[in-house]
XYZ file of C-alpha atoms in Angstrom:
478
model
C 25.948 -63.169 18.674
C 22.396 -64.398 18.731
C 20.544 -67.131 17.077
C 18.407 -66.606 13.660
C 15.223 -66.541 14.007
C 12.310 -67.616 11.972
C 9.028 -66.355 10.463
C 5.767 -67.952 8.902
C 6.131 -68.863 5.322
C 2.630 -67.480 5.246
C 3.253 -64.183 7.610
C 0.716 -64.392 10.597
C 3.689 -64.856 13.086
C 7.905 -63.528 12.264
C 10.918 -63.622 14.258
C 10.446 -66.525 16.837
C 13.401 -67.832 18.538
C 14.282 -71.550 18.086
C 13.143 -73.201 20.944
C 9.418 -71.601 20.105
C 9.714 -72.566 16.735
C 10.998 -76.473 17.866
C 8.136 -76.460 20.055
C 5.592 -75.028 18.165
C 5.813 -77.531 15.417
C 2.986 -75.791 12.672
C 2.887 -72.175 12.681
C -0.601 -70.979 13.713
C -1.247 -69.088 10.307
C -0.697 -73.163 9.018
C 2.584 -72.135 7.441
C 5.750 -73.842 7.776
C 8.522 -72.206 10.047
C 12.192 -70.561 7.525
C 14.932 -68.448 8.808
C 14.857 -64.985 8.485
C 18.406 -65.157 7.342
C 21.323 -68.215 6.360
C 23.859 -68.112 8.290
C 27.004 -68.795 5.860
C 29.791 -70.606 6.077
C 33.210 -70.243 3.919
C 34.212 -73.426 1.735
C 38.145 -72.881 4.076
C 35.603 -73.379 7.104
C 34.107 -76.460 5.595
C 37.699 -77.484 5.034
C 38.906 -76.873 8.572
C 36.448 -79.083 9.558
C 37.820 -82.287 7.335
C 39.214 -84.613 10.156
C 36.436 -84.108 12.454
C 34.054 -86.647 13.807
C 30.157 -86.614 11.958
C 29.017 -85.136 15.820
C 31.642 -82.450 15.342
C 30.440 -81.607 11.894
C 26.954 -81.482 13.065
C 27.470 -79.376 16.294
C 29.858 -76.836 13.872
C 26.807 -76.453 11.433
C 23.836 -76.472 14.017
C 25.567 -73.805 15.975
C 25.642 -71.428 12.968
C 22.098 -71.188 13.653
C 21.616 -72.352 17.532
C 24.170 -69.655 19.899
C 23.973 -69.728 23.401
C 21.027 -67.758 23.918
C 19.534 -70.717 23.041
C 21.456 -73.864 24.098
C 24.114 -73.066 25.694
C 27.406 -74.702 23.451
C 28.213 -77.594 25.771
C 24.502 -78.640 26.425
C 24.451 -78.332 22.462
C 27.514 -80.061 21.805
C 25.681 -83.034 24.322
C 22.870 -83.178 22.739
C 24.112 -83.426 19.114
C 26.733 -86.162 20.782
C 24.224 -88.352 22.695
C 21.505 -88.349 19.539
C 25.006 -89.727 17.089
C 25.507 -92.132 19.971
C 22.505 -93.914 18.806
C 23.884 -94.899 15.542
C 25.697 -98.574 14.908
C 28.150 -97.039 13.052
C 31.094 -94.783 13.956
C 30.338 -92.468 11.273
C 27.201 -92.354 11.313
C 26.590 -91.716 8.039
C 29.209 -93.439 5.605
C 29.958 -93.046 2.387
C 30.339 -95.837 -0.144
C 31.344 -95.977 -3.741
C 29.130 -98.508 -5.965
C 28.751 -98.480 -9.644
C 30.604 -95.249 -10.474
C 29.208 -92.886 -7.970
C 28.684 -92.726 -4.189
C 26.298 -93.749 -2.025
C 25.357 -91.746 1.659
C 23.791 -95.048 3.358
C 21.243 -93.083 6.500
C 20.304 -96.246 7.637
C 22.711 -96.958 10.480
C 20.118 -95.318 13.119
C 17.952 -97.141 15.473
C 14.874 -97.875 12.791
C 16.969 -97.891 9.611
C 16.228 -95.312 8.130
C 17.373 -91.298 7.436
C 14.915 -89.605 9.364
C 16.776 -90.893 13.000
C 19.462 -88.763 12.140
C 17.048 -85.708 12.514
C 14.331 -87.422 15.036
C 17.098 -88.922 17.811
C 18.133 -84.908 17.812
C 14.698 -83.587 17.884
C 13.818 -85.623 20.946
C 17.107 -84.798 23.145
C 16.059 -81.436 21.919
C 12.789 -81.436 23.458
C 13.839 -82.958 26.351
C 16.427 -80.325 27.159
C 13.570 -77.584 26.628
C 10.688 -79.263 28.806
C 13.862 -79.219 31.523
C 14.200 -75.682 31.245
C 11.158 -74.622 31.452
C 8.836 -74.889 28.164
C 5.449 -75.812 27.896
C 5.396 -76.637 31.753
C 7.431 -79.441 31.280
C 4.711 -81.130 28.968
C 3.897 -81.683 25.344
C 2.138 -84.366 23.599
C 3.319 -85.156 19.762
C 1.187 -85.966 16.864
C 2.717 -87.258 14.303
C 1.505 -89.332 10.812
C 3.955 -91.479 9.335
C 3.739 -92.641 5.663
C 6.284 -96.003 7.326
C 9.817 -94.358 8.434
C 9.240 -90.970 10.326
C 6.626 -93.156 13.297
C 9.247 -95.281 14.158
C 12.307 -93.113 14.366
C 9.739 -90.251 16.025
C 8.672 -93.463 18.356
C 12.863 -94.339 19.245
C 13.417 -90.990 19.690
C 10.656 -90.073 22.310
C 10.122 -93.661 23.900
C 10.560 -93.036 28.169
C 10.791 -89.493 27.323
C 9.745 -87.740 30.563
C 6.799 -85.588 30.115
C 5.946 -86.673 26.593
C 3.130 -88.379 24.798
C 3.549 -89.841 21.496
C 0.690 -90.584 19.136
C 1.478 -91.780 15.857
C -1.119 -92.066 12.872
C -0.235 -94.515 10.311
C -2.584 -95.660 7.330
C -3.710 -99.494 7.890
C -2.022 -101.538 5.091
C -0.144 -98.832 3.646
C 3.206 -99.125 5.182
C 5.789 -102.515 5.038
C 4.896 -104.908 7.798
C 8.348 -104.512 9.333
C 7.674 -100.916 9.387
C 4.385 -101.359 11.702
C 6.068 -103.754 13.700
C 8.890 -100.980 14.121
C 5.925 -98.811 15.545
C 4.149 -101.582 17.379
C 6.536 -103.315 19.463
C 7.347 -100.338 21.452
C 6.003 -101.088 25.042
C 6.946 -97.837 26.581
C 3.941 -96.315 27.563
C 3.872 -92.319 26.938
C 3.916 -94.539 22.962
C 0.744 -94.745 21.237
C 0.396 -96.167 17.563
C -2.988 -95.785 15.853
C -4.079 -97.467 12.105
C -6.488 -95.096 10.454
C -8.366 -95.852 7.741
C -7.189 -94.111 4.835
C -4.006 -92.583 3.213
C -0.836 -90.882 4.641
C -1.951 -87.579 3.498
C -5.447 -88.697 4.872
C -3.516 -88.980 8.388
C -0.985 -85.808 7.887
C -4.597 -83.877 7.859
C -5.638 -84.990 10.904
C -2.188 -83.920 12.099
C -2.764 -80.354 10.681
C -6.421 -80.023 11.527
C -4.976 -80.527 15.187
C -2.599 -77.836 14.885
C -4.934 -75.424 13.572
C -7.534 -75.746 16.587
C -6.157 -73.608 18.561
C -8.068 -74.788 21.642
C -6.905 -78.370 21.549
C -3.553 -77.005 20.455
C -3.139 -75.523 23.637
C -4.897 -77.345 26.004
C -2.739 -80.462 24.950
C 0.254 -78.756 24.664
C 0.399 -80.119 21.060
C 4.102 -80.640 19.821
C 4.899 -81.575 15.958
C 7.903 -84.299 14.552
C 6.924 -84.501 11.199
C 9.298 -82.688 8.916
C 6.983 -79.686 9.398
C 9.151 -79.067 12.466
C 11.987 -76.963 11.503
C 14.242 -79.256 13.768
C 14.224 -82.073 10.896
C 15.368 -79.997 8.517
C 18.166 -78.085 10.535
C 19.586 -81.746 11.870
C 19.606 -83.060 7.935
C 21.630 -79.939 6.611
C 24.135 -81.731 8.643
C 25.084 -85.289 6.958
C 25.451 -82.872 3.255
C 28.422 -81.057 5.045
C 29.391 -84.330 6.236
C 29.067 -86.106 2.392
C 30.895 -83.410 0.959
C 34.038 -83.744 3.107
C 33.870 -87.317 2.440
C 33.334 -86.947 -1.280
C 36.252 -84.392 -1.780
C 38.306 -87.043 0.285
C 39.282 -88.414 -2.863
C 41.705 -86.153 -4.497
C 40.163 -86.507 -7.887
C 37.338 -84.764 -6.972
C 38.641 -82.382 -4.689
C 37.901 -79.138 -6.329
C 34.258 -80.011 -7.955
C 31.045 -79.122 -6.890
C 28.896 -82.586 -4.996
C 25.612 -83.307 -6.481
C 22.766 -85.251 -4.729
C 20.136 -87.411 -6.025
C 17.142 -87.667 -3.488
C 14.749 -90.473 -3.005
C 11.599 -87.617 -2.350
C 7.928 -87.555 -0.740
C 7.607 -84.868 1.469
C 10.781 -82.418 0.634
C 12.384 -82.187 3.668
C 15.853 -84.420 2.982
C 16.409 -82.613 -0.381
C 15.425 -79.240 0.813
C 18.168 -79.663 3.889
C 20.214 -80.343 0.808
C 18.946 -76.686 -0.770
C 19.814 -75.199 2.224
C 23.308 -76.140 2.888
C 23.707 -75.262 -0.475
C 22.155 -71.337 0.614
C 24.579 -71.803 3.716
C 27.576 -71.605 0.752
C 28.813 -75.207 0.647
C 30.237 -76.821 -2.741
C 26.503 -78.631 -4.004
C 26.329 -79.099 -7.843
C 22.979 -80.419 -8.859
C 20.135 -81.653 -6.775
C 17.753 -84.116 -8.096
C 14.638 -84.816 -7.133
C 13.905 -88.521 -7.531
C 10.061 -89.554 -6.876
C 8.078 -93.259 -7.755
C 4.674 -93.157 -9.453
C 3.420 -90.370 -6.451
C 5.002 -87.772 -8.915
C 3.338 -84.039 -8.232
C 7.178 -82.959 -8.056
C 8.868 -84.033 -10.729
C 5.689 -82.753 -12.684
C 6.540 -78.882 -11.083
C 9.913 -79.351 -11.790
C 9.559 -80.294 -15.495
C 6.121 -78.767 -16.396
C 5.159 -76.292 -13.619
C 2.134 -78.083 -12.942
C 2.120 -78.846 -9.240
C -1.308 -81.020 -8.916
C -2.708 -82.824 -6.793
C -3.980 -86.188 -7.791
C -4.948 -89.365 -5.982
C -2.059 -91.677 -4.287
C -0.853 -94.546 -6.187
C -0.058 -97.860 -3.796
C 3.802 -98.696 -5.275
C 6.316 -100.369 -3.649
C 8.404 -97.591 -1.990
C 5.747 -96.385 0.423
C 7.953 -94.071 2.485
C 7.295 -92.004 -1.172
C 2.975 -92.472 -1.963
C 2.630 -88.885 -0.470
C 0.463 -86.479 -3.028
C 0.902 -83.253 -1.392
C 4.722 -82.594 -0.250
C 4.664 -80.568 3.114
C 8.179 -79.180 3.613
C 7.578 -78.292 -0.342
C 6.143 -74.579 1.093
C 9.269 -74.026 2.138
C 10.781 -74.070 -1.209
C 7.696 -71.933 -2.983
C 8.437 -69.327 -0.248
C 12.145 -68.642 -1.528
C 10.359 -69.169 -5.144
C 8.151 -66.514 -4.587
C 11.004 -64.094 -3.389
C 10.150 -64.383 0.456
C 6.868 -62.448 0.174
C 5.028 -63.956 2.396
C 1.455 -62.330 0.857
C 1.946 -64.013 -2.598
C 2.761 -67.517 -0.727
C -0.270 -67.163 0.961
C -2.278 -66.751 -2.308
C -0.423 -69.185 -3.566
C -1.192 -71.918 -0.864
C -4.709 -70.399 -0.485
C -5.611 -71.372 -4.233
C -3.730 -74.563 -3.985
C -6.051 -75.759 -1.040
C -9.224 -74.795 -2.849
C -8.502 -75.754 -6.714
C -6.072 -78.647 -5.878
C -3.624 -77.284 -8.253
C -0.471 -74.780 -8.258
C 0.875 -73.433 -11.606
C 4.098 -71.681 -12.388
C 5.799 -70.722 -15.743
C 8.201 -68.797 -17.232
C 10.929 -67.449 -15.229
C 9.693 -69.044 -11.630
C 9.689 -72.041 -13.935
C 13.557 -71.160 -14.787
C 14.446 -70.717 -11.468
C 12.997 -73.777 -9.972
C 14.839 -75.603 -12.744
C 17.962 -73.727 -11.835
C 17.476 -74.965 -8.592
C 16.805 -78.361 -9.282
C 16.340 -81.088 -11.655
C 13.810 -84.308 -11.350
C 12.884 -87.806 -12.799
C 10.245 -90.580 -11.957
C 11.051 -93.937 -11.785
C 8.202 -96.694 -11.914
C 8.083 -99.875 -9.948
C 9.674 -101.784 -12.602
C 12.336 -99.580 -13.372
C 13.086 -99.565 -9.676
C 13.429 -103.615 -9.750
C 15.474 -103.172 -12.435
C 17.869 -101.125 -10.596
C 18.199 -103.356 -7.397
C 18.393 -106.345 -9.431
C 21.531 -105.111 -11.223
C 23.021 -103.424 -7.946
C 22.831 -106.802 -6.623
C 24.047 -108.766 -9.899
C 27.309 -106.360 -10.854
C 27.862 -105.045 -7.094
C 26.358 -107.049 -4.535
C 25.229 -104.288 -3.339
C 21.424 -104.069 -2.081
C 19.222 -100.958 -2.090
C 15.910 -100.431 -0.689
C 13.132 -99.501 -3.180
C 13.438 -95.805 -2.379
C 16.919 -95.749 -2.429
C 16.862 -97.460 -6.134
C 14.622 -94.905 -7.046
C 17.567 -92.286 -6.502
C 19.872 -94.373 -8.256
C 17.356 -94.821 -11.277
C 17.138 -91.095 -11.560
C 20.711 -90.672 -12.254
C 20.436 -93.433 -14.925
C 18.026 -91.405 -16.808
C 19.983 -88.348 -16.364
C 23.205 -89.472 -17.615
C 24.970 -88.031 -14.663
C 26.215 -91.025 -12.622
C 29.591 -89.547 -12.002
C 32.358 -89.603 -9.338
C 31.069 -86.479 -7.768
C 27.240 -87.693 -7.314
C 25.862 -88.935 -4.074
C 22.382 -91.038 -3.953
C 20.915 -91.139 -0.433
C 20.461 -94.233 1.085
C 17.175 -93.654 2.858
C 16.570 -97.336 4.306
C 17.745 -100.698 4.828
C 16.667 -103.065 2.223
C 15.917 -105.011 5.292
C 12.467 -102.902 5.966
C 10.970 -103.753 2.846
C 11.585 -107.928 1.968
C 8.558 -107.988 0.114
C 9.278 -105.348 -2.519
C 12.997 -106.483 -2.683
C 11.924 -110.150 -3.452
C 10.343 -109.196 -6.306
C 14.203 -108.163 -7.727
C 16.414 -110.684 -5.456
C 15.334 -114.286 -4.856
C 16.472 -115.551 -1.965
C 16.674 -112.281 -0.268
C 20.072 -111.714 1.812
C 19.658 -112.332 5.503
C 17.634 -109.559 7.807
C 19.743 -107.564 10.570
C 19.107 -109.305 13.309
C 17.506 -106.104 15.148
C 14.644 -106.345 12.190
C 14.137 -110.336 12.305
C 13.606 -110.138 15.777
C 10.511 -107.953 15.146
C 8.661 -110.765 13.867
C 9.082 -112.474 17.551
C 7.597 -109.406 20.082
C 4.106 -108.797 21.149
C 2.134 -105.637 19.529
C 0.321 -102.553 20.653
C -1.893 -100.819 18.728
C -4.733 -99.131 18.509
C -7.395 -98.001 15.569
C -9.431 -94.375 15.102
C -11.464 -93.956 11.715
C -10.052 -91.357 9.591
C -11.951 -88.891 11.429
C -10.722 -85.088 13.370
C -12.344 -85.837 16.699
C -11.864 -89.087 17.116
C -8.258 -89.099 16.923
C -8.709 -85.951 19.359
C -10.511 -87.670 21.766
C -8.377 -90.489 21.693
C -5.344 -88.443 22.375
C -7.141 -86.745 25.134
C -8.358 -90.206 26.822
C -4.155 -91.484 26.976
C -2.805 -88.397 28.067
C -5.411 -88.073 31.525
C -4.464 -91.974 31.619
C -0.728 -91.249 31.660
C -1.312 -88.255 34.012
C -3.664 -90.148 36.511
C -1.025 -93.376 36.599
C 1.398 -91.338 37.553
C -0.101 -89.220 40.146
């Protein structure tokens, strides 16, 4: 059987194979890589699959969608091992019940936080392609990083062979702890670079990039933001994984699992939409944003604007346009790619995207939302802490606080954990006073030397610059 393969949300290039796609990053049109078809799998499948390790899980749901033409199973099965292998707990992604409902803590990876779950696969990944033959054995990644995806990009490429890493971050927008994540890495195909300006500001540098298609090539440009269709496959995973865990607990068994989602950019809640497409058990699926709140507008007015980024304390979240959210308005729009053209087309110009009537239904259907403010998310890790002793990171709260408001904090409703409350002391503070001691692995941070480098928020300087340490990497090593 072969693997699926993927089109352009936006049309201009269709049925790629998934090593292109993984290596591609952006799709030269500018729209975002989707299957041409879900793979499903039967809920006695999911069941067969109850006793088995998280790896297992993952390698059972990835290969739905990788077959051998691809990778071939064991090299598969290897990869999806050596990338859980990374994680400091045996199942990688536990499940805990606090306060009446369940928590999926994604913060037992290298940096803390969910994306190494998706970024420790997507570097083995490219690895085993640059070994067999891709790009020439070379690619150089751009990535910007709103605070978790640069440093669980950065542990997942560091000593890659044939790899340069360039991460843009925006200077004094991300926790300290998170730019120390970036910045202690000595490795030295890693490059972290402070612009001046936003996350989005940076994630358009990143996109610019991709759409010169001279540079593009030339540099052999690769992509680990949750653009890459990669992230998104390797999340799907740890929502199979939550539901066996879940429906563990015979009291649940038979019900549907619901998932509340700390969201910026779409990608963890839309791996969650997609298992859900795949055929597993998922009830409800909340989108939980802070103050940055363009979705929870769509989802409860159809108004999908963008306005200017408001500084809170859950930074992973101050995004104003959601990338992987393209994704989603393709399926909305039917999978005609033509009308999600136009539709992205007049977003870009007019700054706004409106829907109504039944595409308002159906995105409802499909989802539900809330907002939670800085002070409601203090007031939710203060109590966690008071009645449970349990301590969540601001974005994590911010999932929590949006089942409050709901009214559906139930047996059968998982919050994701996104981060350690360790990344973010400052924020936390402000609820808990004296904070609980740091994992060792983050106080340590506070000890190393730092790298880093600055670019204004400007195209070609961040071109150049990537330019200048790739011919320095090349020439040290020749």
């Amino acid at each position: 059987m072969a693997s699926v393969t993927y089109s352009s949300t936006r049309g201009g290039q269709k049925n790629l194979d998934f090593r292109t796609v993984v290596m591609t990053g952006l799709a030269h049109d500018r729209g975002l890589f989707v299957p041409d078809s879900f793979p499903t799998v039967s809920m006695e499948e999911v069941e067969s699959w109850r006793g088995l390790s998280y790896a297992d899980v993952a390698v059972n749901v990835i290969s739905r969608f990788v077959k051998e033409d691809q990778v071939p199973a064991d090299k598969l099965a290897d990869i999806v091992k050596r990338s859980c292998a990374a994680f400091r707990h045996e199942d990688v992604t536990p499940v805990v019940r606090v306060g009446g409902h369940a928590i999926l803590e994604l913060f037992h990876g290298p940096t803390f936080a969910f994306k190494d779950v998706a970024l420790q696969m997507l570097g083995n990944f490219f690895e085993y392609f640059l070994e067999t033959g891709s790009n020439g054995g070379r690619l150089a990644v751009l990535g910007a990083t709103s605070g978790d995806t640069g440093s669980a990009a950065i542990y997942g490429l560091r000593g890659k062979k044939g790899i340069d890493c360039i991460i843009l971050f925006p200077r004094g927008r991300v926790s300290p702890i998170q730019e120390r994540q970036m910045t202690t890495v000595e490795d030295s195909n890693i490059h972290c670079v402070a612009v001046e300006g936003t996350f989005d500001d940076c994630q358009d540098i990143v996109k610019a990039s991709f759409n010169s298609p001279e540079f593009r090539d030339r540099v052999k440009l690769g992509a680990v933001n949750s653009i890459n269709w990669c992230r998104v496959l390797a999340q799907t995973t740890y929502y199979f994984w939550s539901y066996l865990r879940i429906t563990d607990d015979a009291e649940v068994k038979d019900k549907p699992v619901s998932y509340s989602v700390p969201t910026g950019n779409f990608g963890d809640i839309l791996a969650g939409f997609y298992a859900k497409q795949m055929g597993l058990a998922v009830g409800k699926l909340i989108v939980a944003t802070n103050e940055n709140d363009i979705l929870h507008r769509f989802f409860t007015k159809g108004e999908y604007h963008r306005e200017p980024i408001a500084k809170s304390i859950s930074p992973s979240m101050d995004i104003c346009v959601s990338s992987n959210f393209e994704r989603y308005l393709f399926h909305l729009a039917g999978k005609d790619s033509s009308k999600l053209a136009d539709w992205m087309s007049s977003f870009e110009t007019n700054k706004e995207l409106n829907v109504s009537g039944d595409l308002l239904e159906q995105a409802q259907a499909d989802f539900s939302s809330a907002r939670a403010d800085t002070q409601m998310t203090l007031d939710v890790i203060r109590e966690y802490n008071e009645k449970y002793n349990y301590v969540l990171c601001p974005h994590s709260a911010v999932g929590v606080s949006a089942i409050q408001q709901l009214g559906d904090v139930n047996g059968s409703m998982v919050c994701l954990a996104t981060a350690h409350a360790g990344k973010f002391p400052a924020a936390v503070k402000l609820a808990i006073n004296p904070l609980p001691e740091a994992p060792k692995e983050l106080a340590c941070l506070h000890e190393l030397p730092t790298r880093v480098s600055e670019c204004p928020n400007d195209l070609m300087a961040v071109q150049d610059f990537m330019e200048k340490r790739i011919e320095e990497r090349i020439a040290a090593q020749a």
